[in-house]
């Protein structure tokens, strides 16, 4: 057994790796398959063969932020904008419920398009059906997060994107890394299941900083972690930057599974946008969550964070039976629960 395999085995046994050990892995591709298999084994052992489904509803593509990588950025004047009405959101949520989904994710650009009171009203109505609600609507104040929590929101996704503060502030002009971390602390303090994650392949990002991302996630004890390769969008300042590497993204995800075995990890759409079987590769390398897109066709096409995203949704079924059929080939099965973080105690 070589040195790298021993390190994977150590992570498997102890849930710990040093920064140097993580860097060694991220820089060497010789035992990727072994790492993926061990991450999958760890997931199966602790969480079983269940995959949790989350119905994604993209409530608005209006964004006041200007992240260089994202097609929804404020300065992308080529992007036509929309905001779903409260009734449209509730309709999509009820469709997801009819299909048997137990969690709904409301995602959107960062803006005040939705006054907090409107969002609270939508959350309260969806909660009447005993559905878990995840929000992914960017940075808010403590008070705003509190109101949304009191209305019934259960979880919140806010990727740190990168822990390299200088790179973050270059990529997300006008945003502060310190405030991003404040948001994550507030969300935890308010009792949200708190999700974060990162982009892999940002220009100027180093392997060392990706290792720091992994250690940061462990330090903040994130409940969910989404790792996605960066994909260049033609109407952004990063249009000529090469896409992130799918296999490096899978390695980051697999290492996270070994270090944080009990958390929820989605197979991200960006992985599938780069590879026709990207999400299944993820689901057999440590991921345990899928987020089928319930946004209607017209709006889904307008929620173009990166190219290829809408096509992924079109090529995939929303029907639990069909998803079950597909993942069964891999020894997996759709969970019947809302899929909160597994409780070890
Ligand atoms: N606006 C909210 C926010 O930024 O937290 C939520 C929606 S935002 C579109 C969701 C995620 O999309 C971001 O956290 C970012 O990591 C990802 N994303 C944006 N542009 C991307 C790109 N070009 N390639 C891959 N992922 C991208
Ligand atoms: Fe807006 Fe989120 Fe895109 Fe940044 S990543 S531009 S905050 S939608």
XYZ file of C-alpha atoms and ligand atoms in Angstrom:
380
model
C 0.000 0.000 0.000
C 1.437 3.374 -0.970
C 1.753 6.473 1.206
C -1.326 8.192 -0.227
C -3.513 5.139 0.356
C -2.327 5.067 3.968
C -3.375 8.699 4.345
C -6.836 7.899 2.968
C -7.103 4.992 5.400
C -6.092 7.284 8.240
C -8.820 9.757 7.247
C -11.273 6.882 7.034
C -10.409 5.728 10.571
C -9.848 9.018 12.386
C -11.779 11.677 10.407
C -8.646 13.841 10.593
C -6.051 14.971 8.073
C -3.354 17.612 8.323
C -3.178 20.477 5.832
C -0.056 18.887 4.294
C -1.799 15.526 3.863
C -4.778 17.174 2.145
C -2.450 19.107 -0.180
C -0.577 15.893 -1.101
C -3.870 14.325 -2.143
C -5.151 17.276 -4.063
C -1.893 17.471 -6.030
C -1.665 13.788 -6.922
C -4.185 11.962 -9.090
C -2.680 8.475 -8.814
C -5.170 7.071 -6.298
C -8.294 9.086 -7.093
C -10.415 5.955 -7.556
C -9.309 4.601 -4.170
C -10.216 7.907 -2.507
C -13.651 8.040 -4.183
C -14.363 4.420 -3.218
C -13.372 4.981 0.418
C -15.540 8.111 0.647
C -18.477 6.153 -0.770
C -17.813 3.296 1.651
C -17.769 5.731 4.573
C -21.051 7.298 3.454
C -22.690 3.881 3.011
C -21.444 2.674 6.387
C -22.736 5.646 8.376
C -25.680 6.967 6.366
C -26.673 3.846 4.439
C -27.685 3.730 0.795
C -30.305 6.502 1.020
C -30.211 9.554 -1.230
C -32.128 12.636 -0.104
C -34.012 14.652 -2.695
C -34.500 18.421 -2.456
C -36.831 20.232 -4.847
C -35.066 23.346 -6.114
C -37.135 26.431 -6.933
C -35.240 29.386 -8.406
C -37.375 32.247 -7.137
C -35.603 35.179 -8.833
C -32.538 35.893 -10.953
C -32.338 39.525 -9.867
C -29.056 40.177 -8.091
C -27.468 43.294 -6.667
C -24.093 41.596 -6.326
C -21.539 41.429 -9.073
C -19.580 38.180 -8.570
C -17.220 37.939 -11.537
C -18.009 34.257 -12.170
C -21.801 34.346 -12.161
C -24.199 34.874 -15.066
C -26.716 36.519 -12.738
C -24.308 39.299 -11.758
C -25.708 42.801 -11.637
C -23.729 44.074 -14.634
C -24.833 41.299 -16.984
C -27.301 43.428 -18.903
C -27.810 40.652 -21.462
C -29.646 38.593 -18.857
C -33.396 39.167 -18.828
C -34.608 39.276 -15.215
C -37.579 37.693 -13.457
C -39.137 37.295 -10.077
C -41.661 34.521 -9.401
C -44.842 35.682 -7.706
C -45.730 34.259 -4.295
C -48.434 32.173 -5.972
C -46.011 30.811 -8.552
C -43.630 29.710 -5.794
C -46.470 28.107 -3.843
C -47.681 26.311 -6.966
C -44.219 24.844 -7.665
C -43.879 23.901 -3.996
C -47.220 22.085 -4.033
C -46.190 20.225 -7.199
C -43.019 19.102 -5.459
C -45.075 17.962 -2.477
C -47.420 15.998 -4.740
C -44.397 14.258 -6.228
C -43.443 13.202 -2.695
C -40.606 15.638 -1.971
C -40.011 16.409 1.713
C -37.659 19.373 1.280
C -37.921 22.504 -0.819
C -34.989 24.785 -1.568
C -35.792 28.409 -2.391
C -32.814 29.906 -4.196
C -32.244 33.287 -5.781
C -29.962 36.190 -6.482
C -29.088 38.454 -3.600
C -31.480 41.397 -3.606
C -34.396 42.965 -1.819
C -36.747 41.894 -4.602
C -38.541 39.856 -2.020
C -39.285 41.847 1.091
C -38.568 39.625 4.091
C -42.253 39.709 5.050
C -43.256 38.239 1.690
C -40.677 35.500 2.045
C -41.889 34.768 5.572
C -45.445 34.486 4.273
C -44.383 31.995 1.569
C -42.367 29.984 4.106
C -45.282 29.841 6.561
C -47.620 28.594 3.845
C -45.240 25.889 2.619
C -44.564 24.778 6.200
C -48.247 23.985 6.691
C -47.565 20.906 4.552
C -44.811 19.772 6.907
C -42.058 20.323 4.348
C -38.488 21.192 5.339
C -37.369 24.513 3.865
C -33.885 25.446 2.784
C -33.078 29.011 1.769
C -30.239 30.103 -0.493
C -30.693 33.835 -0.969
C -27.363 35.263 0.080
C -26.218 37.631 2.779
C -28.765 39.145 5.179
C -28.650 40.780 8.579
C -28.960 38.759 11.791
C -32.464 40.189 12.257
C -33.538 39.117 8.767
C -32.175 35.599 9.216
C -34.018 35.495 12.565
C -37.355 36.472 11.014
C -36.961 33.855 8.290
C -36.095 31.213 10.895
C -39.095 32.147 13.025
C -41.300 31.868 9.921
C -40.178 28.241 9.654
C -37.033 28.060 7.505
C -34.947 25.074 8.598
C -31.746 25.322 6.608
C -29.654 27.884 4.771
C -27.025 27.461 2.064
C -24.332 30.108 1.817
C -21.125 29.042 0.158
C -17.956 30.696 1.378
C -16.855 30.218 -2.282
C -13.173 30.396 -1.247
C -11.460 30.916 2.090
C -8.755 32.960 0.369
C -9.934 36.365 1.541
C -8.019 38.338 -1.123
C -9.270 36.094 -3.920
C -12.837 36.245 -2.581
C -12.868 40.022 -2.539
C -11.400 40.108 -6.073
C -14.000 37.683 -7.371
C -16.925 39.251 -5.500
C -16.266 43.002 -5.799
C -17.871 45.051 -3.053
C -18.405 42.028 -0.830
C -16.531 41.357 2.388
C -15.166 37.977 3.385
C -15.588 38.952 7.007
C -19.305 39.573 6.459
C -19.674 36.222 4.676
C -18.218 34.509 7.765
C -20.447 36.615 10.030
C -23.471 35.342 8.097
C -22.389 31.726 8.561
C -21.900 32.293 12.298
C -25.314 33.978 12.605
C -27.026 31.140 10.761
C -25.469 28.555 13.081
C -26.310 30.616 16.160
C -29.935 30.889 15.051
C -30.216 27.106 14.782
C -30.318 26.748 11.011
C -28.808 23.640 9.516
C -26.070 25.613 7.859
C -24.659 24.757 4.480
C -21.615 26.181 2.828
C -19.271 25.130 0.072
C -16.819 26.327 -2.504
C -16.025 26.814 -6.137
C -13.146 24.767 -7.498
C -11.121 26.311 -10.305
C -11.416 30.044 -9.712
C -8.580 31.909 -11.464
C -5.707 32.387 -9.042
C -6.996 29.758 -6.599
C -4.239 27.539 -5.230
C -4.364 23.933 -4.080
C -3.206 25.197 -0.676
C -6.232 27.468 -0.412
C -8.550 24.601 -1.398
C -7.013 22.613 1.480
C -7.792 25.579 3.738
C -11.405 25.517 2.490
C -11.735 21.887 3.608
C -10.280 22.640 7.048
C -12.529 25.699 7.373
C -15.638 23.574 6.714
C -14.596 21.189 9.462
C -13.832 24.046 11.830
C -17.267 25.658 11.413
C -18.929 22.228 11.544
C -21.018 22.882 8.409
C -24.117 20.700 8.207
C -24.160 20.603 4.403
C -21.437 21.245 1.854
C -21.808 21.835 -1.863
C -18.651 21.677 -3.941
C -18.884 22.755 -7.559
C -16.397 23.230 -10.362
C -16.286 26.780 -11.711
C -17.836 26.944 -15.194
C -17.091 29.963 -17.371
C -20.108 32.022 -18.419
C -19.812 33.815 -21.756
C -21.283 37.093 -20.469
C -19.021 37.551 -17.440
C -15.499 38.941 -16.988
C -14.273 35.335 -16.489
C -15.527 34.165 -19.891
C -12.034 33.134 -21.073
C -10.971 31.357 -17.893
C -10.784 27.543 -18.268
C -13.481 25.561 -16.463
C -12.699 23.961 -13.127
C -11.663 20.319 -13.023
C -14.434 17.826 -12.268
C -12.080 15.232 -10.799
C -10.431 17.736 -8.477
C -13.922 18.797 -7.339
C -14.794 15.145 -6.691
C -11.598 14.741 -4.681
C -12.422 17.787 -2.541
C -15.893 16.327 -1.958
C -14.550 12.849 -1.154
C -12.022 14.212 1.366
C -14.816 16.224 3.007
C -16.897 13.040 3.317
C -14.006 11.278 5.066
C -13.454 14.173 7.466
C -17.148 14.941 8.060
C -18.928 11.603 7.582
C -22.324 12.590 8.995
C -23.089 15.727 6.949
C -25.246 16.137 3.840
C -23.349 16.580 0.584
C -25.147 17.294 -2.693
C -24.081 15.953 -6.051
C -23.957 19.388 -7.664
C -25.472 20.329 -11.011
C -22.173 21.944 -12.050
C -20.586 18.476 -11.896
C -23.212 17.154 -14.323
C -22.811 20.205 -16.584
C -19.170 19.141 -17.081
C -19.781 15.401 -17.431
C -22.903 13.518 -18.596
C -22.744 11.287 -15.529
C -21.239 13.846 -13.152
C -23.858 13.571 -10.441
C -23.811 9.781 -10.376
C -20.021 9.935 -10.077
C -20.562 12.256 -7.113
C -23.194 9.993 -5.544
C -20.680 7.144 -5.612
C -17.824 9.288 -4.274
C -19.339 10.525 -1.014
C -22.373 12.655 -1.975
C -25.829 11.743 -0.627
C -28.163 14.513 -1.857
C -29.735 15.338 -5.227
C -31.524 18.608 -6.009
C -33.884 18.159 -8.962
C -34.927 21.492 -10.476
C -38.656 22.297 -10.144
C -38.423 25.784 -11.652
C -40.684 26.007 -14.710
C -38.952 25.797 -18.079
C -39.178 29.503 -18.994
C -37.632 30.762 -15.774
C -35.124 27.934 -15.473
C -33.571 29.027 -18.773
C -33.257 32.546 -17.370
C -31.454 31.322 -14.247
C -28.211 30.812 -16.099
C -25.509 30.961 -13.456
C -23.261 29.093 -15.912
C -23.896 27.546 -19.332
C -25.405 24.066 -19.524
C -27.302 24.322 -16.241
C -30.819 24.350 -17.701
C -30.054 21.370 -19.961
C -29.051 19.282 -16.947
C -32.502 19.906 -15.479
C -34.238 19.039 -18.747
C -32.399 15.751 -19.028
C -33.435 14.614 -15.588
C -36.694 13.348 -14.216
C -38.554 14.918 -11.323
C -40.421 11.674 -10.689
C -39.179 9.896 -7.620
C -39.893 6.471 -9.163
C -37.689 7.239 -12.155
C -34.912 8.702 -10.019
C -35.168 5.628 -7.829
C -34.863 3.399 -10.877
C -31.737 5.189 -12.041
C -29.937 5.230 -8.708
C -30.939 1.635 -7.913
C -28.429 0.507 -10.526
C -25.791 1.923 -8.196
C -27.199 0.230 -5.099
C -28.873 3.449 -3.899
C -32.440 4.306 -2.949
C -34.453 7.520 -2.454
C -35.013 8.332 1.221
C -38.532 8.775 2.541
C -37.449 11.266 5.232
C -36.770 15.024 5.164
C -33.050 14.221 5.478
C -31.817 16.393 8.304
C -28.181 15.942 9.294
C -27.679 12.515 10.765
C -27.495 12.655 14.521
C -24.698 10.621 16.033
C -25.869 10.960 19.624
N -27.079 34.394 -4.579
C -26.924 33.390 -3.610
C -25.474 33.241 -3.230
O -24.607 33.662 -3.962
O -25.247 32.673 -2.153
C -27.474 32.025 -4.028
C -27.518 31.745 -5.486
S -25.928 31.592 -6.260
C -26.345 31.556 -7.936
C -25.540 29.881 -5.881
C -24.109 29.444 -6.171
O -23.867 29.405 -7.565
C -23.011 30.323 -5.639
O -22.771 30.083 -4.278
C -21.826 29.944 -6.542
O -20.910 29.086 -5.885
C -22.486 29.198 -7.707
N -22.006 29.735 -8.992
C -22.126 30.997 -9.434
N -21.503 31.130 -10.625
C -20.966 29.927 -10.937
C -20.188 29.444 -12.038
N -19.821 30.229 -13.030
N -19.815 28.141 -12.022
C -20.192 27.329 -11.008
N -20.931 27.737 -9.953
C -21.302 29.023 -9.911
Fe -25.573 37.091 -7.179
Fe -25.163 34.729 -5.957
Fe -24.536 35.093 -8.552
Fe -23.076 36.320 -6.692
S -23.270 34.069 -6.985
S -23.860 37.245 -8.567
S -24.623 36.786 -5.152
S -26.558 35.140 -7.649
